[in-house]
Amino acid sequence: MAAGGRREALALYKALLRESGKFTSYNYREYALRRVRDGFRKAKSLTTEADQKRELEMAKESLQVIKRQVVLGNLYRSPTLVIEK
Amino acid sequence: MTMKPVTETERNTSPQDCAGCGKRINDRFLLKALEMYWHEDCLKCGCCDCRLGEVGSTLFTKGNLILCRRDYLRLFGTTGYCSACSKVIPAFEMVMRARNNVYHLECFACQQCNHRFCVGDKFYLCDNKILCEYDYEERLVFASMACTPSSLAQLKRQIGGLDGPTVIEDVRKGQTPPTATPSLHPTPLHHHHHTTTPSQQPQQQQQQQTTPQLLQQGPGQTGTQTQQQQHQTQQGSQQRPMLPVFTCSSPRHLNKGTPGHLTTMLGHFRRVTRACGAFRSKINVAVAPATSLRFLGTSSRFQTPNATDVSEDSPERWPLYLDAQATTPLDPRVLDAMLPYLTHQYGNPHSRTHSYGWESERAVETARQQVADLIGADKKEIIFTSGATESNNISVKGVARFYKSKKRHVITTQTEHKCVLDSCRALENEGWEVTYLPVQKSGRISVEELEKSLRPDTALVSVMTVNNEIGVIQPIKEIGAICRAHKVFFHTDAAQAVGKIPVNVHDLNVDLMSISGHKIYGPKGIGCLYVRRRPRVRVEALMSGGGQERGMRSGTVPTPLVVGLGAACNIAQQEMEYDHAWVSKLSNMLVDSITSRTSHIIRNGDPEHSYPGCVNLSFAYVEGESLLMALKDVALSSGSACTSASLEPSYVLRAIGAEEDLAHSSIRFGLGRFTTVDEVKYTADKCVQHVNRLREMSPLWEMVQEGIDLKSIQWSQH
């Protein structure tokens, strides 16, 4: 992976994890965190430039979606589950 | 701007050109003004065309424009600047005057609460701001709270109990509060003079605070400059210092009744108060929280912290959701796709004449393509319905009724969904013959038996792909091949299968397929029916109307729901592998965890040919309802949601040959994309705990432990 691309990917990774942690709903939060981690882990092994670009674009879009949905989740709070602290 | 007097008319001695019309002045008299010469008639006001020719009249110029006095003042004259909004007040506009300040008519409202004053309202000027009496008093309260400690202590005592009338005294007694200053009557438009203060003004500078005459017609509009100045000086002399000092003689000013008022006041003025921790702690005030977002109440009653109307059965902490076969939560990405169509893009997709309709139609067609891609179909073969139930109805009844002249027979299974079984019963009433194929112990049908039941007059075979109660996957590919060979239409209810296991209508030789939105993390109220076009399947429409959806399902296509379904299918296609791996892992974990710690657990359904996300376990010697009650921290189900109202055990379990008591004690665990490992562990632990506890209490279990065979017992008759 090119150096600039790696930095960008790392920044996106951190941003995605940070935003995903803000979900108020337990299920959404856990899924988003898991999916982001697994997605980046899998994409690490990609080789072609086009593939990497595509994955990065998808990650950027996902970041926007997550941000919006976090706001919505704050407006319409889901109740705490028994399993949460 | 210049104001120059018109010079005298002169004898026309030397020929001059008129500045107004440009011609030579041949009259005897001409006017000279602004270093130019004019005909007598040509020197006119640019606005009202009145002659400015009379000697002595002043003309006003602004740029190239010549105006008479009246027009100039009307256009460019000013009464000053409004003290509230700091904008220029044109000369002839209505103004309000108070205490050396001029205000626009609109600006004369309380600057805190925007209350426009009416006749009889008292208003106060404080720091050059206009306040209504309530805001003024609030200001005073807070200003005094920032004052000396003694007054603070007094205030504490007063505010502590707001039941009775409160009289608050300040250290600086004796100074009267600034009284209400009545405003002056506004200028009627036909007068060109500035407003004046009425002569009543001095009388009202008293403590009693008689009703200020706000909008009364005062005396005399004949304000000359001198009179104005007189009144102003009078005002100045009576002007009190605008300090937040008060002695309220009348208790009614501060006792607005309830603590609620002060609560809102204090909450509103949070920023004004100085940090006074002890004081604050005495008052239990719902101060506005930092995040404005959190202040917005949600529509659900469970969000209010001190809700008094929370019903008894709504839990404090909600159970985990393990009922994915009943419904699934909406994926955030699906909601994100739907929201534009629920807010600003609300057009009807069948409107052909404007962009609202075109945009909606484009979205619907995109969604159609997304659904078609998931099942390997062409998008012309997708019909949107209100759900899998409607799709099943259209398939079974619609196909049967279309071909009723030639065919008389329909084949289905005993484990189908209630809507298919009920449609078949309706067909029976219409004279059709229906064969209900039995299932084996594993839950799958026997393909040979199906082949044997096929007749020349069979119209339709309907077998669901994945059963919603036991999760069994039917041999769809083989059935499809047989149906294709015999030229019989094959319908499958794939509501639980689509998006979870790979489904391709061409590989499976399926002619009709029902899809449900809310089983694949999409919205509720939408579904779809795949109707093959080659070879063409003809369907008689159940919903009559405008012929939408190829004439098979009339009615406006609900754009937001359809977009949600499309997005859900798109996501499912991309995530199918990942989700399947996750759900399999959870399923194995659950089953292993439970079966390793308890015994006598039967898994309903074939473990190999079954979707891992649906685990149906029967716990022997435990009553099913009591187990469900005990597991109230987990949202589970026994039997399917459609049949749970009746006390009868599920017909699906009966069809696979489960014994009566085992059928009663079966629990269905539904795992999905959003289920976590912790949830599964918790569920398994609770399940094991309660099963063991209930078995401890059961005498049957004791007997089983001792080795007695329950079937050999002769129960005595009473």
Tab-separated table of C-alpha atoms in Angstrom, chain B residues 168-575:
chain	number	residue	atom	x	y	z
B	168	ILE	CA	-37.683	40.555	49.303
B	169	GLU	CA	-35.817	43.384	50.804
B	170	ASP	CA	-32.527	44.580	49.716
B	171	VAL	CA	-29.815	46.205	51.727
B	172	ARG	CA	-30.209	49.424	49.875
B	173	LYS	CA	-33.601	50.206	51.109
B	174	GLY	CA	-35.333	53.370	50.329
B	175	GLN	CA	-34.539	53.558	46.721
B	176	THR	CA	-37.528	53.178	44.610
B	177	PRO	CA	-37.456	50.986	41.644
B	178	PRO	CA	-37.582	52.694	38.350
B	179	THR	CA	-41.162	52.957	37.454
B	180	ALA	CA	-42.896	52.275	34.290
B	181	THR	CA	-42.348	54.811	31.663
B	182	PRO	CA	-45.245	55.013	29.409
B	183	SER	CA	-44.486	55.373	25.829
B	184	LEU	CA	-45.665	58.164	23.776
B	185	HIS	CA	-48.388	58.024	21.286
B	186	PRO	CA	-47.165	57.463	17.823
B	187	THR	CA	-47.401	60.013	15.084
B	188	PRO	CA	-50.470	59.936	13.027
B	189	LEU	CA	-49.286	59.911	9.505
B	190	HIS	CA	-50.838	63.064	8.347
B	191	HIS	CA	-48.761	65.149	10.625
B	192	HIS	CA	-45.283	65.873	9.572
B	193	HIS	CA	-43.876	66.728	12.901
B	194	HIS	CA	-41.985	64.687	15.352
B	195	THR	CA	-43.773	63.167	18.232
B	196	THR	CA	-43.791	64.880	21.512
B	197	THR	CA	-44.020	63.805	25.049
B	198	PRO	CA	-47.386	64.256	26.567
B	199	SER	CA	-47.750	66.471	29.479
B	200	GLN	CA	-49.007	63.617	31.575
B	201	GLN	CA	-45.531	62.260	31.790
B	202	PRO	CA	-44.459	63.847	35.034
B	203	GLN	CA	-47.477	62.592	36.896
B	204	GLN	CA	-46.638	59.034	36.311
B	205	GLN	CA	-43.279	58.846	37.916
B	206	GLN	CA	-44.694	57.346	41.031
B	207	GLN	CA	-44.626	54.190	42.999
B	208	GLN	CA	-48.194	53.230	42.456
B	209	GLN	CA	-47.520	52.464	38.900
B	210	THR	CA	-50.807	53.461	37.554
B	211	THR	CA	-51.575	52.029	34.245
B	212	PRO	CA	-49.338	53.750	31.790
B	213	GLN	CA	-51.221	55.231	28.968
B	214	LEU	CA	-49.452	53.543	26.219
B	215	LEU	CA	-51.405	53.960	23.122
B	216	GLN	CA	-53.619	56.776	24.019
B	217	GLN	CA	-54.104	59.832	21.992
B	218	GLY	CA	-52.251	62.448	23.853
B	219	PRO	CA	-52.678	66.096	23.710
B	220	GLY	CA	-51.249	68.280	21.118
B	221	GLN	CA	-49.333	67.262	18.163
B	222	THR	CA	-48.043	70.678	18.072
B	223	GLY	CA	-44.589	69.901	19.152
B	224	THR	CA	-42.166	72.559	18.565
B	225	GLN	CA	-38.578	72.205	19.327
B	226	THR	CA	-38.726	74.114	22.528
B	227	GLN	CA	-41.495	72.120	24.065
B	228	GLN	CA	-39.697	68.968	23.254
B	229	GLN	CA	-36.622	70.091	24.986
B	230	GLN	CA	-38.621	71.029	28.020
B	231	HIS	CA	-40.087	67.629	28.349
B	232	GLN	CA	-36.822	65.990	27.831
B	233	THR	CA	-35.249	67.800	30.633
B	234	GLN	CA	-38.155	66.850	32.783
B	235	GLN	CA	-37.613	63.291	31.925
B	236	GLY	CA	-33.977	63.554	32.626
B	237	SER	CA	-34.509	64.871	36.056
B	238	GLN	CA	-36.816	62.113	37.000
B	239	GLN	CA	-34.676	59.431	35.605
B	240	ARG	CA	-33.701	56.928	38.234
B	241	PRO	CA	-30.492	55.008	38.058
B	242	MET	CA	-31.202	51.763	36.343
B	243	LEU	CA	-29.656	49.657	39.015
B	244	PRO	CA	-31.093	46.319	39.839
B	245	VAL	CA	-32.286	47.543	43.113
B	246	PHE	CA	-35.663	46.806	44.346
B	247	THR	CA	-37.962	46.932	47.205
B	248	CYS	CA	-41.149	45.370	46.260
B	249	SER	CA	-43.940	46.695	48.245
B	250	SER	CA	-46.419	44.582	46.553
B	251	PRO	CA	-45.857	40.906	47.068
B	252	ARG	CA	-47.661	39.943	43.977
B	253	HIS	CA	-44.752	40.908	41.841
B	254	LEU	CA	-42.565	38.037	42.812
B	255	ASN	CA	-45.061	35.465	43.745
B	256	LYS	CA	-45.975	34.069	40.458
B	257	GLY	CA	-47.308	31.117	42.334
B	258	THR	CA	-45.603	27.870	41.840
B	259	PRO	CA	-42.065	26.776	42.059
B	260	GLY	CA	-42.560	25.854	38.497
B	261	HIS	CA	-42.302	29.431	37.482
B	262	LEU	CA	-39.072	29.918	39.286
B	263	THR	CA	-37.921	26.651	37.939
B	264	THR	CA	-38.359	27.761	34.425
B	265	MET	CA	-36.952	31.149	35.265
B	266	LEU	CA	-33.855	29.716	36.804
B	267	GLY	CA	-33.498	27.275	34.036
B	268	HIS	CA	-33.809	29.993	31.513
B	269	PHE	CA	-31.324	32.253	33.189
B	270	ARG	CA	-28.761	29.675	33.853
B	271	ARG	CA	-26.026	31.726	32.359
B	272	VAL	CA	-26.802	34.756	34.427
B	273	THR	CA	-26.320	33.186	37.797
B	274	ARG	CA	-22.935	33.222	39.317
B	275	ALA	CA	-21.573	29.977	40.492
B	276	CYS	CA	-22.986	29.541	43.883
B	277	GLY	CA	-22.878	25.909	44.634
B	278	ALA	CA	-24.625	25.934	47.976
B	279	PHE	CA	-27.400	28.005	46.647
B	280	ARG	CA	-27.861	25.894	43.605
B	281	SER	CA	-27.934	22.713	45.529
B	282	LYS	CA	-30.835	23.933	47.565
B	283	ILE	CA	-32.939	24.408	44.553
B	284	ASN	CA	-33.888	21.337	42.652
B	285	VAL	CA	-34.194	22.899	39.332
B	286	ALA	CA	-34.337	21.132	36.046
B	287	VAL	CA	-31.663	23.258	34.535
B	288	ALA	CA	-31.351	22.974	30.798
B	289	PRO	CA	-28.751	20.363	30.020
B	290	ALA	CA	-25.678	21.150	28.046
B	291	THR	CA	-26.640	19.204	25.000
B	292	SER	CA	-29.652	20.693	23.395
B	293	LEU	CA	-30.142	17.423	21.657
B	294	ARG	CA	-30.775	15.601	24.863
B	295	PHE	CA	-33.387	18.117	25.851
B	296	LEU	CA	-35.508	17.003	22.970
B	297	GLY	CA	-37.793	14.434	24.398
B	298	THR	CA	-38.293	11.315	22.424
B	299	SER	CA	-41.650	10.115	21.449
B	300	SER	CA	-41.313	6.933	23.449
B	301	ARG	CA	-42.493	7.195	26.981
B	302	PHE	CA	-39.604	5.101	28.193
B	303	GLN	CA	-37.190	7.954	27.804
B	304	THR	CA	-38.565	10.300	30.430
B	305	PRO	CA	-36.445	9.947	33.563
B	306	ASN	CA	-39.126	10.562	36.141
B	307	ALA	CA	-41.999	9.345	34.100
B	308	THR	CA	-45.088	8.976	36.116
B	309	ASP	CA	-47.034	7.366	33.373
B	310	VAL	CA	-44.776	4.414	32.717
B	311	SER	CA	-46.922	1.353	32.709
B	312	GLU	CA	-46.072	-1.498	34.975
B	313	ASP	CA	-45.095	-3.975	32.338
B	314	SER	CA	-42.600	-1.847	30.438
B	315	PRO	CA	-39.237	-2.932	31.748
B	316	GLU	CA	-36.567	-0.747	33.194
B	317	ARG	CA	-33.933	-2.458	31.067
B	318	TRP	CA	-34.938	-4.047	27.886
B	319	PRO	CA	-34.459	-7.697	26.991
B	320	LEU	CA	-31.991	-8.924	24.427
B	321	TYR	CA	-33.478	-9.553	21.055
B	322	LEU	CA	-33.145	-13.122	19.873
B	323	ASP	CA	-36.213	-13.441	17.688
B	324	ALA	CA	-34.849	-12.760	14.240
B	325	GLN	CA	-37.439	-14.959	12.534
B	326	ALA	CA	-40.272	-12.768	13.758
B	327	THR	CA	-38.677	-9.576	12.531
B	328	THR	CA	-35.306	-7.895	12.351
B	329	PRO	CA	-34.153	-4.437	13.320
B	330	LEU	CA	-33.725	-1.912	10.565
B	331	ASP	CA	-30.128	-1.668	9.401
B	332	PRO	CA	-28.858	1.900	9.844
B	333	ARG	CA	-27.756	1.964	6.239
B	334	VAL	CA	-31.270	1.105	5.145
B	335	LEU	CA	-32.727	3.872	7.246
B	336	ASP	CA	-30.197	6.268	5.800
B	337	ALA	CA	-31.330	5.362	2.311
B	338	MET	CA	-34.993	5.750	3.201
B	339	LEU	CA	-34.896	9.088	4.950
B	340	PRO	CA	-34.714	11.386	1.923
B	341	TYR	CA	-37.851	9.734	0.606
B	342	LEU	CA	-39.605	10.214	3.884
B	343	THR	CA	-38.764	13.896	4.057
B	344	HIS	CA	-38.296	15.985	0.966
B	345	GLN	CA	-38.595	13.574	-1.914
B	346	TYR	CA	-42.197	12.684	-1.420
B	347	GLY	CA	-43.385	12.443	-4.977
B	348	ASN	CA	-45.617	9.713	-6.283
B	349	PRO	CA	-43.564	7.512	-8.585
B	350	HIS	CA	-46.486	7.226	-10.977
B	351	SER	CA	-46.666	10.967	-11.581
B	352	ARG	CA	-45.213	11.455	-14.987
B	353	THR	CA	-45.335	15.183	-15.288
B	354	HIS	CA	-42.944	16.642	-12.754
B	355	SER	CA	-39.594	16.029	-11.191
B	356	TYR	CA	-41.017	14.865	-7.890
B	357	GLY	CA	-42.507	11.943	-9.720
B	358	TRP	CA	-39.451	11.347	-11.875
B	359	GLU	CA	-37.116	11.240	-8.899
B	360	SER	CA	-39.366	8.825	-7.067
B	361	GLU	CA	-39.659	6.635	-10.083
B	362	ARG	CA	-35.928	6.580	-10.486
B	363	ALA	CA	-35.534	5.484	-6.891
B	364	VAL	CA	-38.123	2.739	-7.313
B	365	GLU	CA	-36.408	1.435	-10.412
B	366	THR	CA	-33.037	1.451	-8.681
B	367	ALA	CA	-34.502	-0.549	-5.839
B	368	ARG	CA	-36.078	-2.946	-8.275
B	369	GLN	CA	-32.709	-3.583	-9.844
B	370	GLN	CA	-31.136	-4.127	-6.422
B	371	VAL	CA	-33.729	-6.730	-5.488
B	372	ALA	CA	-33.391	-8.407	-8.851
B	373	ASP	CA	-29.617	-8.598	-8.503
B	374	LEU	CA	-29.925	-10.388	-5.202
B	375	ILE	CA	-31.987	-13.235	-6.592
B	376	GLY	CA	-30.517	-13.308	-10.083
B	377	ALA	CA	-33.635	-12.104	-11.827
B	378	ASP	CA	-34.451	-9.428	-14.329
B	379	LYS	CA	-35.894	-6.283	-12.885
B	380	LYS	CA	-38.995	-6.536	-15.019
B	381	GLU	CA	-39.880	-9.652	-13.107
B	382	ILE	CA	-40.054	-7.944	-9.696
B	383	ILE	CA	-43.391	-6.792	-8.319
B	384	PHE	CA	-43.600	-4.863	-5.088
B	385	THR	CA	-46.287	-5.891	-2.651
B	386	SER	CA	-47.120	-5.179	0.940
B	387	GLY	CA	-45.227	-8.146	2.274
B	388	ALA	CA	-44.613	-11.840	1.880
B	389	THR	CA	-48.188	-12.644	2.900
B	390	GLU	CA	-49.585	-10.681	-0.002
B	391	SER	CA	-46.996	-12.159	-2.335
B	392	ASN	CA	-48.000	-15.650	-1.246
B	393	ASN	CA	-51.640	-14.850	-1.762
B	394	ILE	CA	-51.018	-13.506	-5.234
B	395	SER	CA	-48.935	-16.541	-6.166
B	396	VAL	CA	-51.267	-19.200	-4.895
B	397	LYS	CA	-54.642	-17.685	-5.616
B	398	GLY	CA	-53.615	-15.673	-8.624
B	399	VAL	CA	-51.971	-18.521	-10.527
B	400	ALA	CA	-54.706	-20.956	-9.602
B	401	ARG	CA	-57.511	-18.676	-10.676
B	402	PHE	CA	-55.847	-17.827	-13.938
B	403	TYR	CA	-55.426	-21.425	-14.960
B	404	LYS	CA	-58.627	-22.702	-13.437
B	405	SER	CA	-60.128	-23.694	-16.736
B	406	LYS	CA	-57.436	-26.272	-17.348
B	407	LYS	CA	-56.027	-27.213	-13.927
B	408	ARG	CA	-57.548	-28.421	-10.707
B	409	HIS	CA	-54.736	-29.412	-8.379
B	410	VAL	CA	-52.263	-27.659	-6.095
B	411	ILE	CA	-49.487	-29.250	-4.025
B	412	THR	CA	-48.041	-27.785	-0.881
B	413	THR	CA	-46.476	-28.994	2.356
B	414	GLN	CA	-47.726	-29.272	5.888
B	415	THR	CA	-45.109	-26.956	7.257
B	416	GLU	CA	-45.911	-23.972	5.071
B	417	HIS	CA	-46.620	-20.549	6.445
B	418	LYS	CA	-50.189	-19.937	7.554
B	419	CYS	CA	-50.876	-17.565	4.656
B	420	VAL	CA	-50.105	-20.262	2.090
B	421	LEU	CA	-52.167	-22.832	3.948
B	422	ASP	CA	-55.047	-20.434	4.279
B	423	SER	CA	-54.901	-19.514	0.579
B	424	CYS	CA	-55.022	-23.189	-0.266
B	425	ARG	CA	-58.043	-23.595	1.947
B	426	ALA	CA	-59.695	-20.734	0.086
B	427	LEU	CA	-58.914	-22.509	-3.186
B	428	GLU	CA	-60.470	-25.662	-1.810
B	429	ASN	CA	-63.635	-23.703	-1.260
B	430	GLU	CA	-63.496	-22.726	-4.901
B	431	GLY	CA	-63.335	-26.349	-5.964
B	432	TRP	CA	-59.630	-27.050	-6.131
B	433	GLU	CA	-57.913	-30.117	-4.805
B	434	VAL	CA	-54.973	-29.534	-2.546
B	435	THR	CA	-52.379	-32.083	-1.509
B	436	TYR	CA	-50.559	-31.310	1.739
B	437	LEU	CA	-47.305	-33.212	1.592
B	438	PRO	CA	-46.067	-34.566	4.897
B	439	VAL	CA	-42.540	-33.878	6.071
B	440	GLN	CA	-40.065	-36.321	7.426
B	441	LYS	CA	-38.616	-36.213	10.895
B	442	SER	CA	-35.869	-33.973	9.663
B	443	GLY	CA	-38.377	-31.428	8.451
B	444	ARG	CA	-37.643	-31.834	4.758
B	445	ILE	CA	-40.137	-33.233	2.299
B	446	SER	CA	-39.422	-36.317	0.297
B	447	VAL	CA	-38.826	-35.484	-3.341
B	448	GLU	CA	-40.071	-38.872	-4.483
B	449	GLU	CA	-43.347	-38.331	-2.760
B	450	LEU	CA	-43.709	-35.003	-4.448
B	451	GLU	CA	-43.080	-36.558	-7.808
B	452	LYS	CA	-45.678	-39.158	-7.096
B	453	SER	CA	-48.280	-36.546	-6.203
B	454	LEU	CA	-47.834	-34.596	-9.409
B	455	ARG	CA	-50.796	-34.946	-11.745
B	456	PRO	CA	-51.450	-33.670	-15.247
B	457	ASP	CA	-53.825	-31.099	-13.852
B	458	THR	CA	-51.448	-29.737	-11.218
B	459	ALA	CA	-51.162	-25.993	-11.536
B	460	LEU	CA	-48.787	-25.070	-8.777
B	461	VAL	CA	-46.324	-26.519	-6.273
B	462	SER	CA	-45.609	-24.330	-3.283
B	463	VAL	CA	-42.733	-25.214	-0.933
B	464	MET	CA	-41.015	-22.710	1.316
B	465	THR	CA	-37.241	-22.436	1.118
B	466	VAL	CA	-36.395	-21.966	4.784
B	467	ASN	CA	-38.923	-22.759	7.438
B	468	ASN	CA	-39.464	-19.935	9.888
B	469	GLU	CA	-39.958	-22.176	12.924
B	470	ILE	CA	-37.336	-24.859	12.646
B	471	GLY	CA	-35.006	-23.334	10.079
B	472	VAL	CA	-34.986	-26.328	7.773
B	473	ILE	CA	-33.893	-25.780	4.174
B	474	GLN	CA	-35.971	-27.699	1.669
B	475	PRO	CA	-34.442	-29.362	-1.415
B	476	ILE	CA	-35.559	-26.544	-3.670
B	477	LYS	CA	-33.199	-27.321	-6.506
B	478	GLU	CA	-34.474	-30.868	-6.912
B	479	ILE	CA	-38.071	-29.817	-6.627
B	480	GLY	CA	-37.508	-27.113	-9.192
B	481	ALA	CA	-35.985	-29.543	-11.630
B	482	ILE	CA	-38.937	-31.892	-11.270
B	483	CYS	CA	-41.466	-29.132	-11.692
B	484	ARG	CA	-39.703	-27.858	-14.764
B	485	ALA	CA	-39.708	-31.353	-16.234
B	486	HIS	CA	-43.427	-31.733	-15.623
B	487	LYS	CA	-44.209	-28.145	-16.644
B	488	VAL	CA	-45.764	-27.225	-13.350
B	489	PHE	CA	-45.318	-23.792	-11.822
B	490	PHE	CA	-43.132	-23.763	-8.773
B	491	HIS	CA	-43.634	-21.171	-6.077
B	492	THR	CA	-41.385	-20.802	-3.051
B	493	ASP	CA	-41.810	-18.597	-0.034
B	494	ALA	CA	-38.256	-17.375	0.414
B	495	ALA	CA	-38.965	-14.781	3.089
B	496	GLN	CA	-36.524	-16.313	5.557
B	497	ALA	CA	-34.004	-17.354	2.942
B	498	VAL	CA	-33.375	-14.338	0.757
B	499	GLY	CA	-30.250	-12.474	1.737
B	500	LYS	CA	-29.161	-15.210	4.123
B	501	ILE	CA	-28.370	-18.124	1.859
B	502	PRO	CA	-27.564	-17.790	-1.839
B	503	VAL	CA	-30.760	-17.919	-3.839
B	504	ASN	CA	-30.813	-17.789	-7.620
B	505	VAL	CA	-34.085	-18.211	-9.401
B	506	HIS	CA	-32.491	-19.712	-12.479
B	507	ASP	CA	-30.398	-22.256	-10.595
B	508	LEU	CA	-33.324	-23.265	-8.497
B	509	ASN	CA	-35.796	-23.288	-11.382
B	510	VAL	CA	-38.233	-21.197	-9.458
B	511	ASP	CA	-41.161	-19.502	-11.182
B	512	LEU	CA	-42.570	-17.457	-8.317
B	513	MET	CA	-40.782	-16.294	-5.204
B	514	SER	CA	-42.001	-14.267	-2.228
B	515	ILE	CA	-39.657	-11.896	-0.455
B	516	SER	CA	-40.311	-10.059	2.772
B	517	GLY	CA	-38.678	-6.774	3.683
B	518	HIS	CA	-38.585	-6.929	7.418
B	519	LYS	CA	-36.809	-10.289	7.578
B	520	ILE	CA	-33.710	-8.922	5.886
B	521	TYR	CA	-33.198	-5.810	7.998
B	522	GLY	CA	-35.526	-3.743	5.869
B	523	PRO	CA	-38.709	-1.901	6.680
B	524	LYS	CA	-41.991	-3.498	7.596
B	525	GLY	CA	-44.900	-3.314	5.233
B	526	ILE	CA	-43.042	-4.089	2.026
B	527	GLY	CA	-42.311	-7.249	0.186
B	528	CYS	CA	-41.866	-8.404	-3.307
B	529	LEU	CA	-42.937	-11.142	-5.655
B	530	TYR	CA	-40.739	-12.516	-8.363
B	531	VAL	CA	-42.804	-13.618	-11.367
B	532	ARG	CA	-40.950	-15.308	-14.143
B	533	ARG	CA	-41.354	-13.975	-17.639
B	534	ARG	CA	-39.698	-16.737	-19.634
B	535	PRO	CA	-41.656	-19.019	-19.677
B	536	ARG	CA	-44.361	-16.564	-18.808
B	537	VAL	CA	-46.326	-17.061	-15.640
B	538	ARG	CA	-49.739	-15.504	-15.778
B	539	VAL	CA	-51.299	-14.312	-12.589
B	540	GLU	CA	-54.757	-12.979	-11.944
B	541	ALA	CA	-54.519	-9.801	-9.972
B	542	LEU	CA	-55.996	-9.703	-6.506
B	543	MET	CA	-55.823	-5.923	-6.167
B	544	SER	CA	-57.795	-4.104	-8.864
B	545	GLY	CA	-56.859	-0.610	-9.756
B	546	GLY	CA	-54.740	1.457	-12.061
B	547	GLY	CA	-52.676	-1.407	-13.383
B	548	GLN	CA	-49.434	-0.581	-11.607
B	549	GLU	CA	-46.736	-3.240	-11.269
B	550	ARG	CA	-47.474	-4.902	-14.566
B	551	GLY	CA	-51.149	-5.102	-13.740
B	552	MET	CA	-50.542	-7.679	-11.042
B	553	ARG	CA	-50.650	-5.388	-8.069
B	554	SER	CA	-52.363	-2.051	-8.426
B	555	GLY	CA	-51.740	0.704	-5.967
B	556	THR	CA	-49.194	3.417	-5.419
B	557	VAL	CA	-45.769	1.958	-4.882
B	558	PRO	CA	-44.523	3.229	-1.495
B	559	THR	CA	-41.257	4.828	-2.471
B	560	PRO	CA	-39.551	5.005	0.947
B	561	LEU	CA	-40.359	1.401	1.744
B	562	VAL	CA	-39.275	0.217	-1.653
B	563	VAL	CA	-36.037	2.139	-1.397
B	564	GLY	CA	-35.495	0.527	1.997
B	565	LEU	CA	-36.098	-2.914	0.584
B	566	GLY	CA	-33.698	-2.259	-2.245
B	567	ALA	CA	-31.020	-1.005	0.101
B	568	ALA	CA	-31.555	-4.005	2.375
B	569	CYS	CA	-31.185	-6.397	-0.533
B	570	ASN	CA	-28.073	-4.604	-1.706
B	571	ILE	CA	-26.496	-4.796	1.720
B	572	ALA	CA	-27.531	-8.423	2.086
B	573	GLN	CA	-25.861	-9.309	-1.174
B	574	GLN	CA	-22.585	-7.752	-0.081
B	575	GLU	CA	-22.689	-9.037	3.469
